[in-house]
Coordinates of C-alpha atoms and ligand atoms in Angstrom, one line a residue:
M1 CA -12.0 26.8 7.5
D2 CA -14.3 24.8 5.2
N3 CA -15.6 21.5 7.0
N4 CA -15.6 19.2 4.1
V5 CA -13.0 17.8 2.0
E6 CA -15.3 16.0 0.0
K7 CA -15.3 19.8 -2.1
D8 CA -11.6 19.0 -3.9
I9 CA -12.8 15.6 -5.3
E10 CA -13.2 15.8 -8.8
S11 CA -14.9 12.5 -8.9
V12 CA -14.8 9.2 -7.2
L13 CA -12.6 6.3 -8.9
L14 CA -13.1 3.3 -6.2
T15 CA -16.2 3.2 -3.9
Q16 CA -15.4 2.0 -0.5
E17 CA -17.7 -0.9 -1.5
Q18 CA -15.5 -2.1 -4.3
I19 CA -12.7 -1.4 -2.4
R20 CA -14.3 -4.2 0.0
Q21 CA -15.3 -6.5 -2.2
K22 CA -11.8 -6.5 -3.7
V23 CA -10.0 -6.7 -0.4
S24 CA -12.4 -9.6 0.7
E25 CA -10.6 -10.8 -2.7
M26 CA -7.0 -10.3 -2.4
V27 CA -7.6 -11.9 1.2
R28 CA -9.3 -15.5 -0.7
R29 CA -6.3 -15.2 -3.0
I30 CA -3.6 -15.1 0.3
D31 CA -4.7 -17.5 2.3
T32 CA -4.2 -19.5 0.0
D33 CA -1.6 -18.9 -0.9
Y34 CA 0.0 -18.9 2.7
R35 CA -1.8 -21.8 3.3
G36 CA 0.8 -24.0 5.9
K37 CA 3.5 -21.6 6.1
E38 CA 3.6 -18.5 8.1
L39 CA 3.5 -15.4 7.2
V40 CA 4.6 -11.5 8.6
M41 CA 3.0 -8.2 6.7
I42 CA 5.6 -5.5 6.9
A43 CA 3.1 -2.2 5.7
V44 CA 4.4 0.5 4.4
L45 CA 3.3 4.2 6.1
K46 CA 2.1 5.8 6.3
G47 CA 0.1 5.1 2.7
S48 CA -0.7 1.3 3.7
V49 CA -2.5 1.8 7.3
L50 CA -6.1 1.5 6.3
F51 CA -5.5 -0.5 3.5
L52 CA -3.9 -3.4 5.6
A53 CA -6.4 -2.1 8.4
D54 CA -8.7 -3.9 5.7
L55 CA -6.7 -6.6 4.7
V56 CA -5.9 -8.4 8.1
R57 CA -9.6 -8.3 9.1
G58 CA -10.3 -10.8 6.1
F59 CA -8.1 -12.8 8.1
K60 CA -8.6 -15.9 10.1
R61 CA -5.1 -17.9 10.0
P62 CA -2.1 -16.6 11.9
L63 CA -0.4 -13.8 11.0
E64 CA 2.0 -10.9 12.2
F65 CA 2.6 -8.0 11.2
D66 CA 4.5 -4.7 11.5
F67 CA 5.3 -1.0 10.2
I68 CA 8.3 0.5 8.0
G69 CA 8.3 4.4 7.9
V70 CA 9.7 5.4 4.4
S71 CA 8.3 8.4 2.0
S72 CA 9.1 9.9 -0.8
Y73 CA 6.8 12.8 -1.6
E74 CA 7.1 15.1 1.0
G75 CA 3.0 15.5 0.6
G76 CA 3.0 16.8 -3.0
K77 CA 2.2 15.3 -6.2
V78 CA 5.5 14.0 -7.6
S79 CA 8.2 11.7 -6.4
T80 CA 11.3 13.8 -5.4
G81 CA 13.3 9.5 -6.4
V82 CA 14.8 9.8 -3.3
V83 CA 13.4 7.8 -0.2
R84 CA 13.8 8.6 2.9
L85 CA 13.5 5.6 5.5
D86 CA 11.9 7.3 8.7
K87 CA 10.7 4.0 11.2
E88 CA 13.2 0.3 11.3
I89 CA 11.2 -2.5 11.2
A90 CA 11.1 -4.1 14.9
I91 CA 10.4 -7.9 14.6
D92 CA 12.9 -9.9 13.2
I93 CA 11.5 -11.7 10.1
K94 CA 14.7 -13.6 9.1
G95 CA 13.4 -17.2 8.1
K96 CA 10.0 -16.6 6.7
N97 CA 7.5 -15.0 4.5
V98 CA 7.4 -11.1 4.2
L99 CA 4.2 -9.9 2.8
V100 CA 5.2 -5.9 1.8
V101 CA 2.1 -4.4 1.8
D102 CA 1.2 -0.4 0.4
D103 CA -1.2 1.3 -0.9
I104 CA -0.4 2.1 -4.6
L105 CA 2.4 0.8 -6.1
D106 CA 3.9 4.1 -8.6
T107 CA 7.5 4.4 -9.9
G108 CA 8.5 1.4 -7.5
R109 CA 11.0 3.4 -6.2
T110 CA 9.0 3.0 -2.7
L111 CA 8.9 -0.4 -3.0
G112 CA 11.9 -1.0 -4.7
F113 CA 13.7 0.7 -2.0
V114 CA 11.2 -1.6 0.9
K115 CA 12.5 -5.2 -0.6
H116 CA 16.2 -4.4 -1.0
Y117 CA 16.0 -3.0 2.7
L118 CA 14.3 -6.5 4.4
Q119 CA 16.5 -8.6 2.7
K120 CA 19.6 -7.5 3.8
F121 CA 17.6 -9.0 7.3
E122 CA 17.4 -12.6 5.6
P123 CA 13.9 -13.4 5.3
K124 CA 13.2 -16.8 3.4
E125 CA 11.2 -14.6 0.4
I126 CA 9.5 -10.9 -0.3
K127 CA 6.6 -10.6 -1.9
I128 CA 4.8 -7.0 -3.3
C129 CA 0.9 -6.4 -1.8
V130 CA -0.7 -3.2 -3.0
L131 CA -4.0 -2.2 -3.6
V132 CA -3.7 0.3 -6.6
N133 CA -1.5 -1.0 -9.3
K134 CA -0.1 2.4 -11.4
E135 CA 1.8 0.9 -13.9
V136 CA 2.8 3.5 -16.8
N137 CA 4.7 5.1 -14.7
R138 CA 7.5 2.3 -13.5
A139 CA 10.9 4.2 -12.9
I140 CA 12.4 1.2 -10.6
D141 CA 11.9 -3.0 -12.5
V142 CA 9.7 -3.9 -9.3
D143 CA 5.9 -5.9 -9.7
A144 CA 2.9 -6.5 -7.1
D145 CA 2.4 -10.3 -6.5
Y146 CA -1.2 -8.9 -5.2
W147 CA -2.8 -6.0 -6.6
G148 CA -6.1 -4.7 -6.7
F149 CA -7.1 -2.1 -9.4
K150 CA -4.4 -1.1 -12.4
I151 CA -4.9 2.1 -12.4
P152 CA -4.5 5.4 -15.2
D153 CA -1.8 8.0 -14.7
V154 CA -4.7 10.0 -12.2
F155 CA -3.7 11.8 -9.3
I156 CA -5.8 10.4 -6.8
V157 CA -6.5 10.5 -3.0
G158 CA -8.5 9.1 -0.5
Y159 CA -8.0 6.0 1.3
G160 CA -4.7 6.4 2.9
M161 CA -3.6 8.5 -0.2
D162 CA -2.3 12.2 0.6
F163 CA -2.3 15.5 -1.1
E164 CA 0.0 17.5 1.5
N165 CA -1.1 14.9 4.2
N166 CA -4.6 14.8 4.1
Y167 CA -7.5 13.2 2.2
R168 CA -6.2 9.9 3.8
H169 CA -8.6 9.6 6.0
L170 CA -11.4 9.7 3.4
P171 CA -13.1 5.9 3.4
Y172 CA -12.9 5.9 -1.0
I173 CA -11.2 6.6 -3.7
G174 CA -11.1 10.0 -5.3
I175 CA -9.9 12.5 -8.4
L176 CA -8.7 15.7 -6.4
K177 CA -9.2 18.6 -8.2
R178 CA -7.3 20.7 -9.5
Ligands
PRP201 C1 3.7 7.1 -1.2 C2 2.6 4.9 -1.1 C3 3.5 4.6 -1.3 C4 4.1 5.1 -3.0 C5 3.9 4.7 -4.2 O1 4.0 7.3 -0.4 O2 1.6 5.1 0.3 O3 4.7 4.5 -0.9 O4 4.4 6.3 -2.3 O5 4.9 6.1 -4.9 P1 6.7 4.8 -5.8 O6 5.9 3.8 -5.8 O7 6.4 6.4 -6.9 O8 8.0 5.1 -5.0 P2 4.8 8.6 0.3 O9 6.1 8.7 -0.1 O10 3.5 10.1 -0.2 O11 4.2 8.2 1.7 P3 2.9 8.2 2.9 O12 3.1 6.8 2.6 O13 3.6 8.6 4.2 O14 1.8 9.6 2.0

């Protein structure tokens, strides 16, 4: 077994440094917008974990976070079109300002589903924060309130994003070899 997954990467699309800078910018924007408000982040497993971990470490203000588990790609490159709920939220979001955090907004099916699911707990508001926004692929009318990078229709891995459940641990975002 080859021990280095980097040989499968065609090129680096977003470096660690670019991501780090962008995450800091996003923290500043969110911090300003949520001044004087309660903030509850709901991160979408599993792709969001690296982004969430870097994002929350940028704040000094109080905040709460929890996870929701949903999936629709089943490890592959194409959305199955069916979003499956794998894990429910475990905190009370009634009357709260919820910020949904995910790695990528692609067809919009995942975040459309999550928004609809969270709505039934009667939060005060739901906003969406993603690192990567792939607008060209949208199938559902859902938009990000905060996004880091707009990218073209390329299949990316790393920084939480997987192919067949691998490559999530790469600290940068890369394009996989065919
Ligand atoms: C990925 C990603 C987003 C979603 C975006 O999740 O983490 O949640 O797809 O795609 P969409 O806008 O087309 O719905 P996936 O279903 O692969 O599960 P994972 O996070 O566990 O990898």
